[in-house]
Coordinates of C-alpha atoms in Angstrom, one line a residue:
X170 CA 0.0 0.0 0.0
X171 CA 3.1 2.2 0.9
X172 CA 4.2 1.4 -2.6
X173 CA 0.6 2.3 -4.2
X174 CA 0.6 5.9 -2.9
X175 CA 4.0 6.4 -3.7
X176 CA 3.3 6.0 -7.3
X177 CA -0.6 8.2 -6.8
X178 CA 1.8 11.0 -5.3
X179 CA 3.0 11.6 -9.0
X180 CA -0.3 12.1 -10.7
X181 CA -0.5 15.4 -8.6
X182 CA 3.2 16.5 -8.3
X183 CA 3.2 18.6 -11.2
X184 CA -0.1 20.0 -11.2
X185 CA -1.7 21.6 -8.1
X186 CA -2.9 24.1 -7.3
X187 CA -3.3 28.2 -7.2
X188 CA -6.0 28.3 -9.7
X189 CA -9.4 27.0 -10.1
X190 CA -9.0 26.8 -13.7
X191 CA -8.0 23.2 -15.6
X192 CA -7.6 23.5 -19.4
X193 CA -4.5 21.9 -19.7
X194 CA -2.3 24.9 -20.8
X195 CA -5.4 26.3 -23.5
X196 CA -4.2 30.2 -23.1
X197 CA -2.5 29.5 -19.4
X198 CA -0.4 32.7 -19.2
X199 CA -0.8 36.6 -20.4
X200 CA 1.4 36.5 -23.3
X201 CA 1.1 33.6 -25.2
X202 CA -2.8 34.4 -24.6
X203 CA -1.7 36.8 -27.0
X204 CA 0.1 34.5 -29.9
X205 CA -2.1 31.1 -29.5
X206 CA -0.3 30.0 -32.3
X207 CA 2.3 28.8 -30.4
X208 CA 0.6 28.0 -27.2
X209 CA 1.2 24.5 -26.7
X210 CA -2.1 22.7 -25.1
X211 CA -1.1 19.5 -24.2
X212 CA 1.5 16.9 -24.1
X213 CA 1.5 13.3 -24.3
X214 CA 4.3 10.3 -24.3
X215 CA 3.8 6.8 -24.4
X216 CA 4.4 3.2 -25.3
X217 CA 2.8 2.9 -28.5
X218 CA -0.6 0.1 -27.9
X219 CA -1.1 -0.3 -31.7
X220 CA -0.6 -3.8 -31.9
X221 CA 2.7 -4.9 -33.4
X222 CA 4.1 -1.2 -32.3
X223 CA 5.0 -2.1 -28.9
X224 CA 8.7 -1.1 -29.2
X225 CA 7.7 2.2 -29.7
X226 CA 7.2 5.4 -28.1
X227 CA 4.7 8.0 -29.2
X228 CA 5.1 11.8 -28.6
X229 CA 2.3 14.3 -29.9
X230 CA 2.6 18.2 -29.2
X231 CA -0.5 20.0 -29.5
X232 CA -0.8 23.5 -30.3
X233 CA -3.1 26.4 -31.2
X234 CA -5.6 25.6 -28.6
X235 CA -9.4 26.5 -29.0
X236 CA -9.8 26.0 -33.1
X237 CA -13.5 26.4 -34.1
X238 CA -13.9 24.0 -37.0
X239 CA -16.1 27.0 -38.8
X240 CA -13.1 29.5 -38.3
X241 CA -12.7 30.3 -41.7
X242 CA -11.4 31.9 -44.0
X243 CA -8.1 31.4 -42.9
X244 CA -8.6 28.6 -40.9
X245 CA -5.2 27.7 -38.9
X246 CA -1.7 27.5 -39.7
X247 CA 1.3 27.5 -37.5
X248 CA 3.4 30.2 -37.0
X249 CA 5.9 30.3 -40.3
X250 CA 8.1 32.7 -37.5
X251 CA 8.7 30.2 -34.9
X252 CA 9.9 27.2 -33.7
X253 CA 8.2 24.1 -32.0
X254 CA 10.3 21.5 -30.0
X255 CA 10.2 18.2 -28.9
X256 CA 12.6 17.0 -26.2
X257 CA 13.8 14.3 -24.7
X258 CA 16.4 13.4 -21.3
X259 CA 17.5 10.0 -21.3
X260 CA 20.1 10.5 -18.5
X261 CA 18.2 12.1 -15.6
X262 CA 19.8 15.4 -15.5
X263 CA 16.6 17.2 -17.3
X264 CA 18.8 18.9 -19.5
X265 CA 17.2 17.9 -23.2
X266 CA 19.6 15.0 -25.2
X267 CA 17.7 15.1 -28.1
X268 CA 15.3 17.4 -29.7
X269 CA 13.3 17.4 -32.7
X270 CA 12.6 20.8 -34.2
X271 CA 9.7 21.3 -36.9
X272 CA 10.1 24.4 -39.1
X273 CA 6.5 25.7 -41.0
X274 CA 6.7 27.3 -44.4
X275 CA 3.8 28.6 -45.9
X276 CA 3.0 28.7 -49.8
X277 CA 0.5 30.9 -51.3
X278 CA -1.1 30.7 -55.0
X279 CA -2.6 33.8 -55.8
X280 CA -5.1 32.3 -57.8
X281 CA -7.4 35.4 -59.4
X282 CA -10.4 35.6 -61.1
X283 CA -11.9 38.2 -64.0
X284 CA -14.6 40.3 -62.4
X285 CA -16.3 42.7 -65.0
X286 CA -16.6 43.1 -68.7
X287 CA -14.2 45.5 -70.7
X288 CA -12.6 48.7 -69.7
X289 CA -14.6 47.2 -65.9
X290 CA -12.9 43.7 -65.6
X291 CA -9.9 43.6 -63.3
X292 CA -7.9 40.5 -62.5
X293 CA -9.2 39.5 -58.5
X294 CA -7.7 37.8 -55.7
X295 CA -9.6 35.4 -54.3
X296 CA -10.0 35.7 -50.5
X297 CA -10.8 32.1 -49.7
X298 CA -7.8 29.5 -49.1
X299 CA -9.3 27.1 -51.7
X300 CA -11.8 27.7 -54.3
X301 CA -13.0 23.9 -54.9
X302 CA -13.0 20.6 -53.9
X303 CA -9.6 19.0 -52.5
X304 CA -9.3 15.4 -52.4
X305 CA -6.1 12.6 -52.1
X306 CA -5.8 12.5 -55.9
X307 CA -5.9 16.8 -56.4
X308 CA -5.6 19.1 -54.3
X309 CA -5.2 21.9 -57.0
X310 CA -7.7 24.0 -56.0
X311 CA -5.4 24.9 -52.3
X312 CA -4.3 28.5 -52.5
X313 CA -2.5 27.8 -49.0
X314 CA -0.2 25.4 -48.3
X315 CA 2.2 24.9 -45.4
X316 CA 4.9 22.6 -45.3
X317 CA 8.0 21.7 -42.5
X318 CA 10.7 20.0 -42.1
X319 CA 12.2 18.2 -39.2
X320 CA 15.7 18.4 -37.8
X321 CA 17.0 15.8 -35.3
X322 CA 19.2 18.1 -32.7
X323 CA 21.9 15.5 -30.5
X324 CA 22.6 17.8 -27.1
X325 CA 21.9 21.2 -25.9
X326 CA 18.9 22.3 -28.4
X327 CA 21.1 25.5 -29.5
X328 CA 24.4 23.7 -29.9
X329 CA 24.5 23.0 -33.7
X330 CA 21.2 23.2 -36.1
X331 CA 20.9 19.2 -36.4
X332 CA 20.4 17.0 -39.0
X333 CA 17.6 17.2 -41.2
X334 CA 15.6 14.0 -41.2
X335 CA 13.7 12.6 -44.3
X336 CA 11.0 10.1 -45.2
X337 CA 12.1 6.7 -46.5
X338 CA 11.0 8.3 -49.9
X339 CA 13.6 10.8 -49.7
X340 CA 11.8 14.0 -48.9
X341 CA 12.6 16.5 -47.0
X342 CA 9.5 18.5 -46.6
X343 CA 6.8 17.5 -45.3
X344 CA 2.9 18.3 -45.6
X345 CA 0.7 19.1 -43.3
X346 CA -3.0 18.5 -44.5
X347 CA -5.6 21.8 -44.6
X348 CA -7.6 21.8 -41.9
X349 CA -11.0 20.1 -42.1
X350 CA -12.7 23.0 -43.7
X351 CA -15.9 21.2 -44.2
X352 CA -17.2 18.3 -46.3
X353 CA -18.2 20.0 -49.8
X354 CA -14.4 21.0 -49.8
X355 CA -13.0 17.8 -48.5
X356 CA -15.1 14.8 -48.9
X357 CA -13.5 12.2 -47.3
X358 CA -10.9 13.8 -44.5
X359 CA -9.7 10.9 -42.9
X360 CA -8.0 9.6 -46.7
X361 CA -7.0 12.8 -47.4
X362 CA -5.2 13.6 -44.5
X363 CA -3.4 9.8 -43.6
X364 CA -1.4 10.5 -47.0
X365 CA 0.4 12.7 -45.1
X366 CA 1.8 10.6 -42.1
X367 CA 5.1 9.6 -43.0
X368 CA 7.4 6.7 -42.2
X369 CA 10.9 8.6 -41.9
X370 CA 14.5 7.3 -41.3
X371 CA 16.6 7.6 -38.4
X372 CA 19.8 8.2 -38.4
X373 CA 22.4 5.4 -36.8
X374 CA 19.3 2.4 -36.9
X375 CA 17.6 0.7 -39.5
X376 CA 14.2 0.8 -37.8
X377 CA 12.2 3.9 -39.1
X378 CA 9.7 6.3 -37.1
X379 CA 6.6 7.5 -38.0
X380 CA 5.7 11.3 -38.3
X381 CA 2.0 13.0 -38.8
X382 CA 1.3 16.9 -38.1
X383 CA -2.4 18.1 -39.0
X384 CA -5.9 18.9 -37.5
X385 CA -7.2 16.5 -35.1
X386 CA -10.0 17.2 -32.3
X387 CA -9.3 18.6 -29.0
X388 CA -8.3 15.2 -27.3
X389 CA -8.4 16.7 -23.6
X390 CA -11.4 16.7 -21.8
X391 CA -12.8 19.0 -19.2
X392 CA -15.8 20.5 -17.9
X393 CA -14.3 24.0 -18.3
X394 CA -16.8 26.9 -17.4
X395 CA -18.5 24.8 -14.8
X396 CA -14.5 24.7 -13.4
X397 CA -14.0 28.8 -13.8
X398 CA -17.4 29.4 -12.5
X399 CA -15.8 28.6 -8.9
X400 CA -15.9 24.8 -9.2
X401 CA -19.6 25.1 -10.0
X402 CA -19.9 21.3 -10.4
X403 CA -24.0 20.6 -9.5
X404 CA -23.3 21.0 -5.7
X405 CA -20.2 19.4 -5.3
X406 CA -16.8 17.8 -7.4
X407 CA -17.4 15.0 -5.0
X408 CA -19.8 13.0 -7.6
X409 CA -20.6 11.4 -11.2
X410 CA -18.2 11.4 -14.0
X411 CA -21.0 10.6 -16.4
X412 CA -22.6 14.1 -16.3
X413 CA -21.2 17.2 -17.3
X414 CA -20.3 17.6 -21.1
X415 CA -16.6 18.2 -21.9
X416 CA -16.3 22.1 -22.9
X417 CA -13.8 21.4 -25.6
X418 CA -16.3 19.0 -27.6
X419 CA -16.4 21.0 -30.5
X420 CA -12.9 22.0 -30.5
X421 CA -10.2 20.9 -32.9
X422 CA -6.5 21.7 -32.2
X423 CA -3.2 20.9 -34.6
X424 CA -0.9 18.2 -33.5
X425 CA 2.7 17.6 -34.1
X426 CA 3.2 13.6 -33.8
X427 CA 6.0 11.5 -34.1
X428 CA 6.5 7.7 -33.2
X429 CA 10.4 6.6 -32.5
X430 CA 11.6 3.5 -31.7
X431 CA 12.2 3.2 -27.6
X432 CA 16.1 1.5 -28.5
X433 CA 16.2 4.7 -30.5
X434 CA 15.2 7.0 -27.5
X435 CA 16.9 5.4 -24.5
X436 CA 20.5 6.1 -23.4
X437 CA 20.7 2.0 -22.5
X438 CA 18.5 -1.1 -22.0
X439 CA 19.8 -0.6 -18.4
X440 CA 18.0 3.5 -18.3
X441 CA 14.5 2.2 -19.3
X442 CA 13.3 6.1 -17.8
X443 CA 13.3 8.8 -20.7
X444 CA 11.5 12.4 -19.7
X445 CA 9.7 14.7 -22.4
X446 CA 9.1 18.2 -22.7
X447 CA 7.4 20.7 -25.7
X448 CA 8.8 24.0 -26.6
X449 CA 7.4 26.8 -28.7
X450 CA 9.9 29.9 -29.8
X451 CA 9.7 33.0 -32.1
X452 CA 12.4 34.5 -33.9
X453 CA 13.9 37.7 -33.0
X454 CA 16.9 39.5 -34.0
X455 CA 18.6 35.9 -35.5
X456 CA 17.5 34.9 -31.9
X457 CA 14.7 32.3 -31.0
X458 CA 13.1 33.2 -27.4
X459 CA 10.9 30.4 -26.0
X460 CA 7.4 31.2 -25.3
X461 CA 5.5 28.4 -24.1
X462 CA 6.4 24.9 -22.2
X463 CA 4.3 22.0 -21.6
X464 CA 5.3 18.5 -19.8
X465 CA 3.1 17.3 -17.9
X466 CA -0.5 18.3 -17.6
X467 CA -1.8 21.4 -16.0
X468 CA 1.5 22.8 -14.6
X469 CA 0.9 26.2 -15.9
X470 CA -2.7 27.1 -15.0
X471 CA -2.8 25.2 -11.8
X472 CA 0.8 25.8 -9.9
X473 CA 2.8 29.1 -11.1
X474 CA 1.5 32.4 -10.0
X475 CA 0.0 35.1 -12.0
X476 CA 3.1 37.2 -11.8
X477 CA 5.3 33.8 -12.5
X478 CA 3.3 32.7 -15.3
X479 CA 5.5 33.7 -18.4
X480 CA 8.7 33.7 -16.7
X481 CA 7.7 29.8 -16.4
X482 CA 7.2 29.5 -20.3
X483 CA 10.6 30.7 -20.5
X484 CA 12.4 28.6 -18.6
X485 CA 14.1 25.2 -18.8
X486 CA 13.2 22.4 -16.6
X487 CA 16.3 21.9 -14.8
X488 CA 15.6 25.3 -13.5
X489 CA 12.3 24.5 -11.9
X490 CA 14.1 24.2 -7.9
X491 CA 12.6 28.3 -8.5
X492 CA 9.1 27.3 -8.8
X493 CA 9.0 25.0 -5.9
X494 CA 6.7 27.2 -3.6
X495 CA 3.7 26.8 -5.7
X496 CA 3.7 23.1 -4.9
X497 CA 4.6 23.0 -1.2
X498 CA 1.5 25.5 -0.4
X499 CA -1.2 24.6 -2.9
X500 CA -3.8 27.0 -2.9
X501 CA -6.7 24.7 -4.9
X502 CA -7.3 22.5 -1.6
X503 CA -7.8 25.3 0.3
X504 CA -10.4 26.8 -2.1
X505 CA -12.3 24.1 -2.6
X506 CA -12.8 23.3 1.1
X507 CA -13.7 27.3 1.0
X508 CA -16.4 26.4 -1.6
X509 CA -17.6 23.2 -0.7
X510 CA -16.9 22.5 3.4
X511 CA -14.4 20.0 2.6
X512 CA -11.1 19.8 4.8
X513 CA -7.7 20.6 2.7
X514 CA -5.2 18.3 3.8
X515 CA -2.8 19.4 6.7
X516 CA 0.1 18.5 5.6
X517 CA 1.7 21.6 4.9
X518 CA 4.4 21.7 3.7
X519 CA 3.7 19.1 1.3
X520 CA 6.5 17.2 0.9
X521 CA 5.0 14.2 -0.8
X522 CA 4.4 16.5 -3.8
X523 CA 7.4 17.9 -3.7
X524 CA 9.0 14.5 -4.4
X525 CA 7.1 13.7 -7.3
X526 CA 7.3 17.4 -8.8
X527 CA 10.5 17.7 -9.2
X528 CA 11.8 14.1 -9.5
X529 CA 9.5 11.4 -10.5
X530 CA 7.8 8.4 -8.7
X531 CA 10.5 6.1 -6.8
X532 CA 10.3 2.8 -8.1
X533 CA 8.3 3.7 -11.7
X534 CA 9.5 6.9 -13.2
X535 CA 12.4 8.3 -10.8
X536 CA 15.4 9.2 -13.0
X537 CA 17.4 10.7 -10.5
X538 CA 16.9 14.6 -12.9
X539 CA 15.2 17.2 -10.9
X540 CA 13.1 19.0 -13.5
X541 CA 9.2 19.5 -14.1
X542 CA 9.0 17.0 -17.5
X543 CA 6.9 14.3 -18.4
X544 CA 9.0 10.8 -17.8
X545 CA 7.8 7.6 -18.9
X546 CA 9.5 4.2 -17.9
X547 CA 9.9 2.2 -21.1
X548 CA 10.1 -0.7 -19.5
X549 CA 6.6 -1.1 -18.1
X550 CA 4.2 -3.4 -20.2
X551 CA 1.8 -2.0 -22.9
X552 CA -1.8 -1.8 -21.3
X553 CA -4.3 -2.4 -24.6
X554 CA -6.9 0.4 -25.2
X555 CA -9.9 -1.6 -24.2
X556 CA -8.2 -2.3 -20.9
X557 CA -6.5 1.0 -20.2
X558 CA -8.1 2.9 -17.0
X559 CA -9.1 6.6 -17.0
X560 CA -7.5 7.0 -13.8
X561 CA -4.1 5.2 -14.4
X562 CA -1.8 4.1 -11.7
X563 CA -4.5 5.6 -9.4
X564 CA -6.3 2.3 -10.3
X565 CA -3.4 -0.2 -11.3
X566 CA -2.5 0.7 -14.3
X567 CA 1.2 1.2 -14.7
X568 CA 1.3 1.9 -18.4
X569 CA -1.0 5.1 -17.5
X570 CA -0.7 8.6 -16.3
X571 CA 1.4 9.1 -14.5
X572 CA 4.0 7.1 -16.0
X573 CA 3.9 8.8 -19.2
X574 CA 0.4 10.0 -20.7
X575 CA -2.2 8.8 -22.7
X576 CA -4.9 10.6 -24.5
X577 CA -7.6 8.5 -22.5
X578 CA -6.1 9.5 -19.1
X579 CA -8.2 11.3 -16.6
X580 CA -5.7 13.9 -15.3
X581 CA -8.2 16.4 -14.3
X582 CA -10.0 13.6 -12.2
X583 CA -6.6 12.1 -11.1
X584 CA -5.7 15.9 -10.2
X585 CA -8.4 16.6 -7.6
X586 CA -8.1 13.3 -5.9
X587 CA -4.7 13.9 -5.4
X588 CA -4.9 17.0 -4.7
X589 CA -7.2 16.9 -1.9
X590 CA -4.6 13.6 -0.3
X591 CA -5.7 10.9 -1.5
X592 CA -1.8 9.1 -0.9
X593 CA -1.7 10.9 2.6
X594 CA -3.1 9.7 6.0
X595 CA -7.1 10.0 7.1
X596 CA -5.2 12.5 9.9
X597 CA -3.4 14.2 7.5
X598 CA -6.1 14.2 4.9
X599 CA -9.7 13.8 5.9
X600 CA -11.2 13.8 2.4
X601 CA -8.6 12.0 0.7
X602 CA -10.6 8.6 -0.2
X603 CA -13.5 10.9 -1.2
X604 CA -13.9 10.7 -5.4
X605 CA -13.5 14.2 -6.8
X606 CA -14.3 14.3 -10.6
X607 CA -14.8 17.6 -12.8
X608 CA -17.6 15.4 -13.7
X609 CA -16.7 15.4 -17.8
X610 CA -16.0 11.7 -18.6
X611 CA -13.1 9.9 -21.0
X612 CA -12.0 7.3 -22.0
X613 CA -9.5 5.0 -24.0
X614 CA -11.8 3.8 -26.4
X615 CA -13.0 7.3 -27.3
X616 CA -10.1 7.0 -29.6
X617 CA -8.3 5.3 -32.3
X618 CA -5.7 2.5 -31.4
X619 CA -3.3 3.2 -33.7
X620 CA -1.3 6.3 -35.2
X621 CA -2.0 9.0 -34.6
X622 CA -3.7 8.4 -31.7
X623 CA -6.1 11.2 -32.5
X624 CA -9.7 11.8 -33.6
X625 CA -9.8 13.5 -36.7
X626 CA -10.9 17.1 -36.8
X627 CA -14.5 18.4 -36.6
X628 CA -15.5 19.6 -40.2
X629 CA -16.0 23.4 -40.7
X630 CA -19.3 22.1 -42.2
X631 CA -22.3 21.1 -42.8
X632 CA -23.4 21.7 -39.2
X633 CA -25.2 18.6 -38.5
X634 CA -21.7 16.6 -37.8
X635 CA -21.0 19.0 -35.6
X636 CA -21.2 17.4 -32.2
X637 CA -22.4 19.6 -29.1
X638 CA -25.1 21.5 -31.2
X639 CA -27.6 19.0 -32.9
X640 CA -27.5 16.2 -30.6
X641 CA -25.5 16.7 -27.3
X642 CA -27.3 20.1 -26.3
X643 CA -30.9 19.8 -27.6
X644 CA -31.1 16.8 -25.3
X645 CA -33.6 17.6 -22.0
X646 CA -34.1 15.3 -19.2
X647 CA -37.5 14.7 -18.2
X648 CA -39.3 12.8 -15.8
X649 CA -40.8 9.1 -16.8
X650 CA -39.9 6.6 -14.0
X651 CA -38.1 6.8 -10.6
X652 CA -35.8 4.1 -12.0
X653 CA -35.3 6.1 -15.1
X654 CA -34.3 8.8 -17.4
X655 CA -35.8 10.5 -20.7
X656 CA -34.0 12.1 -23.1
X657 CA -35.2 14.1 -26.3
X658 CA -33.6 14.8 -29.2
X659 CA -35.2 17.5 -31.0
X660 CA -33.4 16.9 -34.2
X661 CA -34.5 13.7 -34.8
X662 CA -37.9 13.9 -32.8
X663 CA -37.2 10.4 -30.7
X664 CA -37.2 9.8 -27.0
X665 CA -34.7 7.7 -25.8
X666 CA -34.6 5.3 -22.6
X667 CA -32.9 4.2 -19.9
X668 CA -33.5 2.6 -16.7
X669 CA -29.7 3.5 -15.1
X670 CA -27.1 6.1 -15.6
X671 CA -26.1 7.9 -19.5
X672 CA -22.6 8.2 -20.0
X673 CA -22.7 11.3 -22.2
X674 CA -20.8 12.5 -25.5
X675 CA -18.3 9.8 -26.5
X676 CA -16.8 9.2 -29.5
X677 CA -16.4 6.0 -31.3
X678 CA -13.3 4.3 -32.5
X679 CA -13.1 6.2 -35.5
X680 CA -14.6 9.4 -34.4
X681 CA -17.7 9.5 -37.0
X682 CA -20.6 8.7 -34.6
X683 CA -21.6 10.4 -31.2
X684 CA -22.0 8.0 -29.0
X685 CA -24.5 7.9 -26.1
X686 CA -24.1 4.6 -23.5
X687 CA -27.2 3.6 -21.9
X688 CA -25.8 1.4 -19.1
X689 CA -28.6 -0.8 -18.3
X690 CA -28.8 -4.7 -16.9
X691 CA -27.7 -5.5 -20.1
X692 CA -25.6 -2.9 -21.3
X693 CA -27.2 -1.3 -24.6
X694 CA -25.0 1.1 -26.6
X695 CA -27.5 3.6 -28.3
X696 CA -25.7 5.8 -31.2
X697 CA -26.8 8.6 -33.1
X698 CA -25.3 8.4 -36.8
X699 CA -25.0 12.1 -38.1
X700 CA -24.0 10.5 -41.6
X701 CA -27.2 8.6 -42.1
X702 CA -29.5 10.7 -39.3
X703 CA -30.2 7.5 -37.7
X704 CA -30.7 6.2 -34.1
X705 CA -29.9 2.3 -33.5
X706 CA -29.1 0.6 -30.5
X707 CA -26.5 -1.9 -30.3
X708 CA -26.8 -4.5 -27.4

């Protein structure tokens, strides 16, 4: 049991508390409020669970948080300016051994068109970034097009300007895919944009990576304004995760994904540990100035100060000993035993987190740095998707959060409950068995099992496959039976039944259906297919 909390400690050491708010790093600190274009969002590393890719780590960097699929014209390109940074310790000394640098370009086609007769007509630009269909087989009709490449940088990320890597192909610049402007322009999204992940070659081994940067929906999950709105979560966060939609539903953001083989990553078969880190920087004066930082989850919003906030951004992980106040006084106990009569634990200063800040979780993740990263122990078994659990190594599950992190891993729910002591005493911490829960639900199998991990993006249009506006919010509860709940959907004009609890909003494996489970005696799965504007239940 000693062990067990040990491990819990970690899913809270680089994440508590002097805010109420959660989205993990969408707009956390004043400036890069100000450039979201290289805000990063969210950062995950793991052992890859697509079967047959077990020897291999996956990394994906999100950026440009908060991307309305209907935000034309110009939809959303990375910043042709700046730098964005993946990095990687294998030694323990949080100082960055390898980095992978991706380096936007962006091509226009100033296609015109002849508006007017005669002495009238003048040759037009057109203000849209395509002016017809796009598809695998032409996508001629693009009047923006942004490309990258991808430089493999050995030591300090500054020290020399690495070595360019390329696909097995032989090219050298990459493509990311147009955002998912809507379905008239880009019939079939999915095709369109998997012609773009690359396998690449790695320098020094003969086994190749995999590489993907596009549009994919918002993976993180959260019950935002409920949490800004003072924790204003029904009556209490002690409750349901089944019953508070997840704010970033109909959000898309753009991902920078690469797969890398874990003999590739590692120092040694004997140093299973590696830690992981994004970057963003902007040029200026020949000089690139990091603006954003991500590792693990929340850091940013929920532990540096207001007046510390961009300093963090800045900074570099094996400088962090200057942040440690934020996590040896957490101020997000405190407030929510303000807000909801629930006693904060007493173990101040808290030591425990202190630990698993700054140095990982003894016995899983410890690498002997000291440095706010994300580490992941290589070494620990694949859990499949169907089996993973939300909460991690909070419920047994070694290959989750916070060894690493997956996109089905509940850190906002693992957060609270660690937060408020669940891996200290009853003495220490009277409420730390109790479940907290933002009350916004996820899952593994809300997502593809294999690369890239990631939904693909919500179209721009029609509206109907929108999710959050059709279905997901015209739905009422009513009254029908004490043992159960009505729903209506006004859209389709049906009332649908259940005599337990509704896990809401969920998508399917390949992200095309939203996905309603009833969870009755015997388990009924009840979909609503925008596609075909159909409800069927699937026992």
């Amino acid at each position: 049991m000693k062990k067990t909390k040990l491990i819990i400690a970690s899913i809270c050491g680089a994440i508590l508390a002097n805010s109420a708010a959660f989205a993990s790093s969408h707009g956390e600190a004043p400036l890069i409020k100000e450039t979201p274009k290289v805000d990063a969002t969210d950062f995950y590393m793991f052992r890859s669970y697509e079967p047959g890719r077990e020897n291999y780590v996956t990394l994906i960097a999100n950026y440009l948080p908060l991307q309305d699929a209907y935000g034309g014209p110009n939809y959303f390109t990375l910043d042709d300016n700046a730098i964005y940074e993946i990095h990687i310790d294998n030694n323990g000394d949080a100082i960055e051994d390898w980095t992978f640098q991706f380096d936007f370009e962006n091509t226009f086609k100033d296609t015109k068109l002849t508006i007017g007769t005669g002495d009238n007509a003048r040759e037009m630009s057109v203000p849209l970034i395509n002016i017809g269909p796009i598809s695998v087989s032409d996508d001629s009709a693009l009047l923006l097009q942004q490309t990258y490449t991808l430089s493999m940088i050995e030591g300090p990320r500054r020290a020399s300007e690495g070595t360019p890597l390329e696909s097995i192909d032989g090219l050298s610049t990459f493509t990311k895919p147009v955002d998912n402007i809507g379905t008239k322009s880009i019939a079939d999204y999915n095709a369109y944009a998997n012609q773009f992940i690359y396998e690449i070659d790695l320098p020094g081994t003969d086994i190749n990576g995999r590489l993907f940067v596009g549009q994919r929906k918002d993976p993180f999950v959260v019950n935002l304004g409920e949490i800004f709105d003072l924790i204003n979560i029904t009556d209490s966060p002690v409750g349901s995760n089944m019953f508070s939609r997840d704010d970033l539903e109909d959000k898309n953001v753009t991902s920078l994904i690469l797969e890398l083989p874990i003999a590739f990553l590692t120092s040694s078969s004997e140093v299973p540990v590696i830690a992981g880190w994004t970057t963003s920087s902007i040029k200026e004066n020949d000089t690139y100035m990091q603006v954003s930082r991500l590792g693990h989850p929340l850091v940013n919003e929920v532990v540096i100060g207001l007046p510390d906030k961009d300093r963090f951004n800045a900074s570099e992980p094996k400088d962090d000993a200057q942040f440690l106040a934020y996590v040896t006084n957490p101020v997000l106990p405190a407030l929510i035993e303000i807000l909801f009569d629930v006693p904060a634990p007493t173990a101040i200063p808290r030591q425990d987190l202190v630990q698993a800040f700054l140095t990982g979780v003894p016995g899983l993740t410890e690498d002997g740095g000291v440095g706010e990263i994300l580490r992941l122990n290589t070494s620990i078994a694949v859990t499949p998707a169907a089996d993973q659990m939300p909460l991690g190594v909070l419920q047994g599950d070694n290959a989750g959060f916070p060894n690493g992190r997956r996109p089905g891993d509940d850190i906002v729910d693992a957060t609270l409950r660690v937060a408020m002591g669940v891996l200290l005493s009853e003495e220490d911490a009277p409420a730390g068995q109790a479940p907290f829960t933002d009350g916004a639900f996820i899952d593994a199998r809300m997502f593809p099992a294999e690369f890239p991990y990631l939904n693909d993006p919500i179209p721009g249009s029609p509206q109907d496959l929108r999710p959050g506006q059709d279905f997901f919010s015209f739905l009422q509860e009513g009254s029908f039976e004490d043992d159960a709940v009505v729903y209506f959907d006004r859209k389709v004009g049906s009332y649908l039944f259940t005599q337990a609890e509704v896990f809401p909003s969920l998508y399917d494996f390949n992200g095309q259906r939203w996905i309603y489970y009833f969870m009755g005696t015997t388990n009924p799965r009840v979909f609503f297919d925008f596609t075909n504007q159909q409800i069927f239940v699937d026992q």
